[in-house]
Amino acid sequence: MKKRERRLTALLITMVLFMCGCGQSNTDSTSTPESSTAVEVAEKKDCINVAVNRDITSLDGSGGGFTSTTASQHIFDSLVRLNEKMEPEPALATEWEMVDDLTWKFKLREGVTFHDKSVFDAESVAFSIKHYTEAIKYKYSTQWREAWPPSCEVVDQYTVLIKTQSPQPAVPRLLSRLPMLPVDYAGMSVEDFYGSPIGTGAFKFEKWDQGICLTLAANEDYWRCTPAVKTINYYTVTDDNARMAGFKSGEYDIVYAVPYDQVESINQTEGLKVLAKETIGYDAIQYNFNVRENSPVADLKIRQAMLYAIDHAGICEIIMSGYQKPAQGPAPMNVFGSYDGGGFPERDLEKAKQLMEEAGYNGGEIVFAFHSGEFTSDLEVSELVLAQLQEAGFNITFTQVESGAWTDMKMTDQWDITNNSVPGSFSGEAQYHYNQMKNLTGLYLEEFEAIMDEADLDTQQSEEERAADISNAMKVLWDYTPYVFATVPTSSIGMIENLTGYEYIPLNWLMLSEAGYSE
């Protein structure tokens, strides 16, 4: 038997034994449309039913995971949008230029109205920027680094100057995630507005039964186009079996996170297909750097030992059916400023135990907080990683945490490792992955910060020079060993074959403003 075959056979045996002992099914939600199996063909042509694998938790346009941001991108527009290549292109701004190191000029699109028929103009931009810098805690403020918060100066009805606290060459990209809001919102509470949000997007908010279904209705006055369908329904169906059963029976036209072992059979099913696209994000099990003082994972040698305890390539082959590959560095290789760290080491239990001994590991508890729906087959991946860590001698407590409880728990020191999905790199730059860890776990690397400060201050550097600076910073992060396990995910979105006109953005967003059904 060849070495590779022996490795995969051993991996399968480990997985089977572990599943028999403590395997659990992912059954948080099985919500389905009440009567979608009986929907007439003619009616379905005016509606797209989407089943997402993670709950939509926020409609403020600035956070809540990829399912929330996908939905929000249909309600709101920003000044700049990112296309399928993650390149910035005009949206509500038609052009822009850097005036000086701290000032950007944006010319705005004329003739655009919000869903409430109010006019989009420079006052809307000024109000929106003030809202996201003062009224709410903007999730992505750390992406702006020292440039946050920006301010806006109205030049005329369709021209604004956006000023930053310090130089930031990526301002146009960063503005792609700052939705434009109507000035009329000024008199409403944050809760009231986001309970029934108003934007300029292709679809209007209609109703939201949180945890079950979000319904959006076409905005026939949309500035880019008239949507091809009248309604989009986003159903939350976190259970893989329920989601796939609904897809095969015709309840859903689109389903997120098709299990990789079902992709081939779906593609061979008449009328169905799977859109499999590499994202610019990571599916990962990562460390908490906001941990209690005596946590074993605070020790670099323990983190390195955990890497050697895991068969990274084998897990990808067995559970992801080869659709994902282990990470090469701290961010995917296809993003701006990535660093190739050579990937993870091959599994070596003796090396793992040697590092554990050098670190003086004495069986200290390591809490694995698992919360479902982060990425495709995340429970299976997490259980196998757990089994391999335990085989190496680590004392791991595996705890399944409900979504609501995780929201309260994640910023604490009550866990050591967790499953986490970063569906994209926000502005398409590699340092987003560091900033995500910084937000979630309090990670702070002084050397990383110093390199990025210098890169941001030099607004005259070329794209190649900036990419090199970011790559040097990412090397610092990789050497710190931030992941237990990580892969570059391939999105697997099932859809009916005659659905056309959609646009895939590699943040795991499927944009449906021009999507419809062919005959």
Coordinates of C-alpha atoms in Angstrom, one line a residue:
M1 CA 0.0 0.0 0.0
K2 CA 1.3 3.4 -0.9
K3 CA 2.1 6.0 1.7
R4 CA -0.7 8.3 0.6
E5 CA -3.2 5.4 0.7
R6 CA -2.1 4.4 4.2
R7 CA -2.5 7.9 5.4
L8 CA -6.0 8.2 4.1
T9 CA -7.0 4.8 5.4
A10 CA -5.8 5.7 8.8
L11 CA -7.6 9.0 8.6
L12 CA -10.9 7.3 7.7
I13 CA -10.5 4.8 10.6
T14 CA -9.9 7.7 13.0
M15 CA -12.9 9.5 11.7
V16 CA -15.2 6.5 12.0
L17 CA -14.1 5.7 15.5
F18 CA -14.5 9.2 16.6
M19 CA -17.9 9.7 15.0
C20 CA -19.2 6.5 16.8
G21 CA -18.1 8.0 20.1
C22 CA -19.3 11.5 19.9
G23 CA -20.6 12.4 16.5
Q24 CA -23.5 14.8 16.5
S25 CA -25.7 16.1 13.7
N26 CA -26.0 19.7 12.7
T27 CA -29.8 20.3 13.2
D28 CA -30.2 23.9 14.4
S29 CA -32.8 24.9 11.9
T30 CA -34.9 23.1 9.3
S31 CA -37.1 26.0 8.2
T32 CA -38.7 25.6 4.8
P33 CA -41.2 27.5 2.7
E34 CA -44.7 26.5 3.8
S35 CA -46.0 25.5 0.4
S36 CA -43.1 26.0 -2.0
T37 CA -43.3 22.4 -3.3
A38 CA -46.7 23.4 -4.8
V39 CA -45.5 26.6 -6.4
E40 CA -46.6 26.8 -10.1
V41 CA -43.9 27.3 -12.7
A42 CA -45.3 30.6 -13.8
E43 CA -45.2 31.9 -10.3
K44 CA -41.7 30.7 -9.7
K45 CA -40.5 32.8 -12.7
D46 CA -41.2 35.9 -10.6
C47 CA -39.5 34.7 -7.4
I48 CA -36.2 33.2 -6.4
N49 CA -36.1 31.1 -3.2
V50 CA -32.7 31.0 -1.6
A51 CA -31.7 28.6 1.3
V52 CA -28.7 29.9 3.3
N53 CA -26.8 27.9 5.7
R54 CA -26.3 30.6 8.3
D55 CA -28.9 32.9 9.9
I56 CA -29.2 36.4 8.6
T57 CA -28.5 38.4 11.8
S58 CA -28.1 42.0 10.7
L59 CA -29.4 44.3 7.9
D60 CA -27.2 47.3 8.8
G61 CA -25.1 46.6 5.7
S62 CA -21.9 46.5 7.6
G63 CA -21.6 43.1 9.3
G64 CA -23.3 39.9 10.3
G65 CA -21.4 37.3 8.2
F66 CA -21.7 36.6 4.5
T67 CA -25.4 35.7 4.5
S68 CA -26.2 39.0 6.1
T69 CA -24.0 41.0 3.8
T70 CA -25.2 39.2 0.7
A71 CA -28.8 40.2 1.5
S72 CA -27.8 43.7 2.5
Q73 CA -25.9 44.2 -0.8
H74 CA -29.3 43.8 -2.5
I75 CA -30.9 46.5 -0.3
F76 CA -28.0 49.1 -0.2
D77 CA -25.5 50.5 -2.6
S78 CA -22.2 52.1 -1.7
L79 CA -20.1 54.7 -3.6
V80 CA -17.9 52.0 -4.9
R81 CA -18.6 48.3 -5.7
L82 CA -16.2 45.4 -6.0
N83 CA -16.6 43.3 -9.2
E84 CA -16.0 39.5 -9.8
K85 CA -12.2 40.2 -9.8
M86 CA -12.4 42.2 -6.6
E87 CA -11.6 45.3 -8.5
P88 CA -13.2 48.6 -7.4
E89 CA -15.6 50.1 -10.0
P90 CA -18.2 52.9 -10.0
A91 CA -21.5 52.5 -8.2
L92 CA -23.1 55.6 -6.6
A93 CA -19.9 57.4 -7.3
T94 CA -19.0 57.7 -11.0
E95 CA -15.4 58.7 -10.5
W96 CA -12.8 59.6 -7.8
E97 CA -9.3 60.9 -7.3
M98 CA -6.9 61.5 -4.4
V99 CA -6.6 65.3 -3.9
D100 CA -3.9 65.0 -1.3
D101 CA -2.7 62.5 1.3
L102 CA -5.8 63.0 3.5
T103 CA -8.5 63.9 0.9
W104 CA -10.4 62.1 -1.8
K105 CA -12.8 63.7 -4.2
F106 CA -15.9 61.7 -5.4
K107 CA -18.3 62.7 -8.2
L108 CA -21.8 61.2 -7.5
R109 CA -24.3 59.6 -9.8
E110 CA -27.3 61.8 -10.6
G111 CA -30.9 60.7 -10.8
V112 CA -30.7 58.0 -8.1
T113 CA -33.5 57.7 -5.6
F114 CA -33.9 55.7 -2.4
H115 CA -36.7 53.2 -1.9
D116 CA -38.7 55.9 -0.1
K117 CA -38.4 58.1 -3.3
S118 CA -36.0 60.6 -1.5
V119 CA -33.1 61.8 -3.6
F120 CA -29.6 60.4 -3.3
D121 CA -27.0 63.3 -3.3
A122 CA -24.0 64.7 -1.4
E123 CA -26.1 65.3 1.7
S124 CA -26.9 61.6 1.8
V125 CA -23.1 60.7 1.6
A126 CA -22.3 63.2 4.4
F127 CA -25.1 61.8 6.6
S128 CA -24.2 58.1 5.9
I129 CA -20.5 58.7 6.8
K130 CA -21.6 60.5 10.0
H131 CA -23.9 57.6 10.9
Y132 CA -21.3 54.9 10.5
T133 CA -18.7 56.9 12.4
E134 CA -20.9 58.1 15.2
A135 CA -24.3 56.4 15.6
I136 CA -23.2 52.7 15.4
K137 CA -20.1 50.7 16.2
Y138 CA -18.9 50.1 12.6
K139 CA -17.7 46.5 12.4
Y140 CA -15.0 47.2 9.8
S141 CA -13.4 50.3 11.3
T142 CA -10.1 48.6 12.0
Q143 CA -9.7 48.0 8.2
W144 CA -9.2 51.8 7.9
R145 CA -6.4 51.6 10.5
E146 CA -5.4 55.1 11.7
A147 CA -7.4 56.7 8.9
W148 CA -10.7 56.0 10.8
P149 CA -13.0 57.9 11.2
P150 CA -13.4 59.6 7.9
S151 CA -15.4 62.8 7.5
C152 CA -17.3 64.2 4.5
E153 CA -17.4 67.8 3.2
V154 CA -20.2 68.7 0.7
V155 CA -18.8 70.6 -2.3
D156 CA -22.0 70.7 -4.4
Q157 CA -25.1 68.6 -4.8
Y158 CA -23.1 65.8 -6.6
T159 CA -19.5 66.3 -5.3
V160 CA -18.0 65.4 -2.0
L161 CA -14.6 65.4 -0.3
I162 CA -13.9 62.5 2.0
K163 CA -11.2 63.2 4.5
T164 CA -9.3 60.7 6.6
Q165 CA -7.3 61.0 9.9
S166 CA -4.2 59.7 8.3
P167 CA -3.2 58.5 4.7
Q168 CA -5.0 55.4 3.5
P169 CA -4.4 54.4 -0.2
A170 CA -7.3 51.9 -0.1
V171 CA -10.1 54.4 0.6
P172 CA -12.1 53.6 -2.6
R173 CA -12.0 49.9 -1.8
L174 CA -12.9 50.5 1.9
L175 CA -16.0 52.6 0.9
S176 CA -17.4 49.5 -1.0
R177 CA -18.6 48.3 2.4
L178 CA -20.1 51.6 3.7
P179 CA -23.8 51.7 2.5
M180 CA -25.4 54.9 1.6
L181 CA -28.5 55.9 3.6
P182 CA -31.3 58.4 3.2
V183 CA -31.1 61.7 5.2
D184 CA -34.7 61.0 6.4
Y185 CA -33.3 58.3 8.6
A186 CA -32.0 61.1 11.0
G187 CA -35.2 61.1 13.0
M188 CA -35.3 57.3 13.5
S189 CA -33.6 55.1 16.0
V190 CA -31.0 52.6 14.8
E191 CA -33.3 49.7 15.8
D192 CA -36.3 51.1 13.9
F193 CA -34.4 51.8 10.7
Y194 CA -32.6 48.5 10.5
G195 CA -35.9 46.7 11.3
S196 CA -37.1 48.1 7.9
P197 CA -34.1 49.4 6.1
I198 CA -34.1 51.8 3.1
G199 CA -31.4 51.9 0.5
T200 CA -31.0 52.5 -3.2
G201 CA -30.4 48.8 -4.1
A202 CA -32.1 46.5 -6.6
F203 CA -34.5 45.1 -4.0
K204 CA -36.6 46.7 -1.2
F205 CA -37.0 45.3 2.2
E206 CA -40.5 43.7 2.5
K207 CA -40.6 41.5 5.7
W208 CA -38.3 39.6 8.0
D209 CA -39.1 36.7 10.3
Q210 CA -35.7 36.5 11.8
G211 CA -34.2 33.0 11.8
I212 CA -36.8 31.9 9.2
C213 CA -37.2 34.1 6.2
L214 CA -36.2 37.5 4.8
T215 CA -38.3 38.7 1.8
L216 CA -37.1 41.4 -0.6
A217 CA -39.2 43.0 -3.4
A218 CA -37.9 44.3 -6.7
N219 CA -37.1 48.0 -6.9
E220 CA -38.4 48.8 -10.3
D221 CA -36.7 52.2 -10.2
Y222 CA -33.2 50.8 -9.7
W223 CA -30.6 52.9 -11.4
R224 CA -28.6 50.0 -12.9
C225 CA -31.5 47.9 -14.2
T226 CA -35.0 46.7 -13.6
P227 CA -34.7 43.4 -11.6
A228 CA -35.7 40.4 -13.6
V229 CA -37.8 38.9 -10.8
K230 CA -40.3 40.4 -8.4
T231 CA -39.2 38.7 -5.1
I232 CA -36.2 37.1 -3.4
N233 CA -36.8 34.9 -0.3
Y234 CA -33.8 34.1 1.9
Y235 CA -34.7 31.1 4.0
T236 CA -32.4 30.1 6.9
V237 CA -31.9 26.3 6.7
T238 CA -28.7 25.4 8.7
D239 CA -29.3 21.6 8.5
D240 CA -27.5 20.3 5.4
N241 CA -29.9 17.4 4.9
A242 CA -33.0 19.7 5.1
R243 CA -31.4 22.2 2.8
M244 CA -30.5 19.6 0.1
A245 CA -33.8 17.8 0.3
G246 CA -35.6 21.1 -0.3
F247 CA -33.3 21.8 -3.2
K248 CA -33.9 18.5 -4.9
S249 CA -37.7 18.7 -4.3
G250 CA -37.9 22.2 -5.9
E251 CA -38.6 24.2 -2.7
Y252 CA -35.4 26.2 -3.3
D253 CA -33.9 27.6 -6.5
I254 CA -30.6 28.3 -4.9
V255 CA -28.9 26.7 -1.9
Y256 CA -25.6 27.7 -0.2
A257 CA -23.0 25.2 1.0
V258 CA -23.8 22.1 -1.0
P259 CA -21.8 19.3 0.8
Y260 CA -18.8 18.5 -1.3
D261 CA -19.6 14.8 -1.5
Q262 CA -22.9 15.7 -3.2
V263 CA -21.5 18.1 -5.8
E264 CA -20.9 15.5 -8.5
S265 CA -24.3 13.9 -8.1
I266 CA -26.1 17.3 -8.2
N267 CA -24.2 18.1 -11.4
Q268 CA -25.5 14.9 -12.9
T269 CA -29.1 15.6 -11.9
E270 CA -31.3 17.0 -14.7
G271 CA -32.2 20.6 -14.2
L272 CA -29.7 21.2 -11.4
K273 CA -26.1 22.4 -11.2
V274 CA -23.5 23.6 -8.7
L275 CA -21.6 26.8 -9.0
A276 CA -18.1 25.9 -7.5
K277 CA -15.9 29.0 -7.3
E278 CA -12.7 29.6 -5.2
T279 CA -13.3 32.4 -2.8
I280 CA -10.7 34.9 -1.4
G281 CA -11.5 33.8 2.2
Y282 CA -10.6 31.1 4.6
D283 CA -12.4 28.3 6.4
A284 CA -10.5 27.8 9.6
I285 CA -10.1 26.6 13.1
Q286 CA -8.2 29.4 14.8
Y287 CA -6.8 30.3 18.2
N288 CA -8.1 32.8 20.7
F289 CA -5.4 35.3 21.6
N290 CA -7.7 36.9 24.2
V291 CA -7.2 33.9 26.3
R292 CA -6.9 33.4 30.1
E293 CA -3.3 33.7 31.3
N294 CA -2.7 30.0 31.8
S295 CA -4.2 28.8 28.5
P296 CA -1.9 26.3 26.8
V297 CA -2.5 28.0 23.3
A298 CA -0.8 31.2 24.6
D299 CA 2.5 29.2 24.1
L300 CA 3.8 29.3 20.5
K301 CA 5.3 25.8 20.8
I302 CA 1.9 24.4 21.8
R303 CA 0.3 26.1 18.7
Q304 CA 3.1 24.6 16.6
A305 CA 2.6 21.2 18.2
M306 CA -1.1 21.3 17.3
L307 CA -0.2 21.9 13.6
Y308 CA 1.9 18.7 13.6
A309 CA -0.9 16.7 15.2
I310 CA -3.2 17.3 12.3
D311 CA -3.3 15.7 8.8
H312 CA -4.3 18.8 6.9
A313 CA -4.2 17.4 3.4
G314 CA -6.0 14.2 4.4
I315 CA -8.9 16.1 6.0
C316 CA -9.3 18.1 2.8
E317 CA -9.3 14.9 0.7
I318 CA -11.7 13.0 2.9
I319 CA -14.2 15.6 4.0
M320 CA -13.9 18.2 1.2
S321 CA -13.6 15.6 -1.6
G322 CA -10.6 17.6 -2.9
Y323 CA -12.6 20.8 -3.3
Q324 CA -10.4 22.6 -0.8
K325 CA -6.7 22.7 -0.2
P326 CA -4.8 23.5 3.0
A327 CA -3.7 27.1 3.4
Q328 CA -0.3 28.2 2.1
G329 CA 0.0 31.3 4.2
P330 CA -2.1 33.5 6.5
A331 CA -4.3 34.7 3.6
P332 CA -5.2 33.1 0.2
M333 CA -2.6 33.4 -2.5
N334 CA -5.0 35.2 -4.8
V335 CA -5.4 38.4 -2.7
F336 CA -3.3 41.5 -2.8
G337 CA -0.2 41.3 -0.6
S338 CA -0.5 37.6 0.2
Y339 CA 2.5 35.7 1.7
D340 CA 3.4 32.1 0.8
G341 CA 4.5 30.5 4.0
G342 CA 5.0 27.1 2.5
G343 CA 1.8 25.7 3.9
F344 CA 1.2 23.5 7.0
P345 CA 3.6 20.7 7.9
E346 CA 2.8 17.0 7.3
R347 CA 1.3 15.2 10.3
D348 CA 4.1 14.1 12.6
L349 CA 2.9 12.9 16.1
E350 CA 6.4 12.5 17.4
K351 CA 7.2 16.0 16.5
A352 CA 4.0 17.2 18.1
K353 CA 4.8 15.4 21.3
Q354 CA 8.3 16.7 21.3
L355 CA 7.1 20.3 21.1
M356 CA 4.5 19.6 23.8
E357 CA 7.3 18.3 26.1
E358 CA 9.5 21.3 25.4
A359 CA 6.6 23.6 26.3
G360 CA 6.0 21.7 29.5
Y361 CA 2.4 20.8 28.6
N362 CA 0.9 19.0 31.5
G363 CA -2.6 18.3 30.2
G364 CA -4.1 21.7 30.6
E365 CA -7.6 22.1 29.3
I366 CA -8.1 23.5 25.8
V367 CA -11.7 24.6 25.1
F368 CA -12.9 24.1 21.5
A369 CA -16.1 26.2 21.1
F370 CA -17.9 25.0 18.0
H371 CA -20.8 27.0 16.5
S372 CA -22.6 25.6 13.5
G373 CA -23.0 27.0 10.0
E374 CA -19.6 28.7 9.7
F375 CA -18.6 26.7 6.6
T376 CA -19.4 23.6 4.6
S377 CA -19.0 20.4 6.7
D378 CA -17.6 22.4 9.6
L379 CA -18.9 19.9 12.2
E380 CA -17.2 17.0 10.4
V381 CA -13.9 18.9 10.0
S382 CA -14.0 20.1 13.7
E383 CA -14.7 16.6 15.0
L384 CA -11.8 15.1 13.0
V385 CA -9.4 17.9 14.1
L386 CA -10.6 17.2 17.7
A387 CA -9.9 13.5 17.3
Q388 CA -6.4 14.0 16.0
L389 CA -5.5 16.6 18.7
Q390 CA -6.7 14.1 21.3
E391 CA -4.7 11.3 19.8
A392 CA -1.6 13.5 20.1
G393 CA -2.3 13.9 23.9
F394 CA -4.1 17.3 24.1
N395 CA -6.9 17.6 26.6
I396 CA -9.6 19.2 24.5
T397 CA -13.1 20.0 25.7
F398 CA -15.5 20.2 22.7
T399 CA -18.5 22.5 23.4
Q400 CA -21.3 23.2 20.9
V401 CA -22.5 26.8 21.3
E402 CA -25.7 28.1 19.9
S403 CA -25.5 31.2 17.6
G404 CA -26.9 33.6 20.2
A405 CA -24.7 32.4 22.9
W406 CA -21.6 32.6 20.7
T407 CA -22.3 36.3 20.1
D408 CA -21.9 36.9 23.8
M409 CA -19.0 34.4 24.2
K410 CA -16.7 35.1 21.3
M411 CA -15.1 38.3 22.7
T412 CA -14.2 36.6 26.0
D413 CA -11.5 34.3 27.3
Q414 CA -13.9 31.3 27.7
W415 CA -12.6 29.5 24.7
D416 CA -9.2 28.6 23.2
I417 CA -10.0 27.5 19.6
T418 CA -13.0 27.8 17.4
N419 CA -14.3 27.2 13.9
N420 CA -14.5 30.4 11.9
S421 CA -15.1 31.4 8.3
V422 CA -13.8 34.6 6.7
P423 CA -15.6 34.6 3.4
G424 CA -13.5 37.3 1.8
S425 CA -10.8 39.8 2.2
F426 CA -13.1 42.8 2.4
S427 CA -11.1 45.2 0.2
G428 CA -9.3 42.4 -1.5
E429 CA -6.1 43.0 0.5
A430 CA -4.4 40.3 2.6
Q431 CA -4.2 42.2 5.9
Y432 CA -7.9 41.8 6.3
H433 CA -7.2 38.4 7.8
Y434 CA -5.0 39.9 10.5
N435 CA -7.7 42.6 11.3
Q436 CA -10.4 39.9 11.6
M437 CA -8.3 38.1 14.2
K438 CA -7.6 41.4 15.9
N439 CA -11.4 42.1 16.1
L440 CA -12.3 38.6 17.3
T441 CA -9.5 37.7 19.7
G442 CA -7.6 40.9 20.6
L443 CA -4.5 39.8 18.6
Y444 CA -1.9 42.6 18.4
L445 CA 1.5 42.1 16.7
E446 CA 3.6 45.2 17.1
E447 CA 5.9 44.3 14.2
F448 CA 2.9 43.8 11.9
E449 CA 1.4 47.1 12.9
A450 CA 4.7 49.0 12.3
I451 CA 5.0 47.6 8.8
M452 CA 1.4 48.4 7.9
D453 CA 1.7 51.9 9.4
E454 CA 4.7 52.6 7.1
A455 CA 2.8 51.2 4.1
D456 CA -0.3 53.3 4.7
L457 CA 1.7 56.5 5.2
D458 CA 3.5 56.2 1.8
T459 CA 0.8 57.2 -0.6
Q460 CA 3.3 57.7 -3.4
Q461 CA 4.4 54.0 -3.5
S462 CA 3.5 51.8 -6.4
E463 CA 1.0 49.0 -6.2
E464 CA 4.0 46.5 -6.3
E465 CA 5.7 48.3 -3.4
R466 CA 2.5 48.3 -1.3
A467 CA 1.9 44.6 -2.1
A468 CA 5.5 43.8 -0.9
D469 CA 5.0 45.7 2.3
I470 CA 1.7 43.9 3.1
S471 CA 3.4 40.5 2.3
N472 CA 6.2 41.3 4.8
A473 CA 3.6 42.0 7.4
M474 CA 1.7 38.8 6.7
K475 CA 4.9 36.8 7.2
V476 CA 5.0 38.1 10.8
L477 CA 1.4 36.8 11.2
W478 CA 2.2 33.4 9.7
D479 CA 5.3 32.9 12.0
Y480 CA 3.0 33.6 15.0
T481 CA 1.0 30.5 14.0
P482 CA -2.6 31.9 14.0
Y483 CA -4.4 28.8 12.7
V484 CA -5.0 25.2 14.0
F485 CA -6.3 24.3 10.5
A486 CA -7.2 26.5 7.5
T487 CA -8.2 26.0 3.9
V488 CA -9.0 28.2 0.9
P489 CA -12.7 27.5 0.5
T490 CA -14.5 26.7 -2.7
S491 CA -18.0 28.0 -2.6
S492 CA -20.5 25.3 -3.6
I493 CA -23.8 27.0 -4.5
G494 CA -26.5 24.8 -5.9
M495 CA -29.0 26.3 -8.3
I496 CA -31.6 25.3 -10.9
E497 CA -30.0 25.1 -14.3
N498 CA -32.2 27.7 -16.1
L499 CA -31.3 30.5 -13.6
T500 CA -29.2 33.0 -15.5
G501 CA -28.0 36.6 -15.1
Y502 CA -26.4 36.2 -11.6
E503 CA -23.0 37.7 -10.7
Y504 CA -20.7 35.9 -8.3
I505 CA -18.4 38.1 -6.1
P506 CA -15.7 36.0 -4.4
L507 CA -16.8 37.1 -0.9
N508 CA -19.3 34.3 -1.3
W509 CA -22.0 36.7 -2.5
L510 CA -24.4 35.7 -5.3
M511 CA -25.8 39.0 -6.7
L512 CA -29.3 38.5 -8.2
S513 CA -30.3 42.0 -9.4
E514 CA -30.3 40.8 -13.0
A515 CA -31.0 37.1 -12.3
G516 CA -34.0 35.4 -13.9
Y517 CA -35.2 32.2 -15.6
S518 CA -34.5 31.2 -19.1
E519 CA -37.1 29.2 -21.0

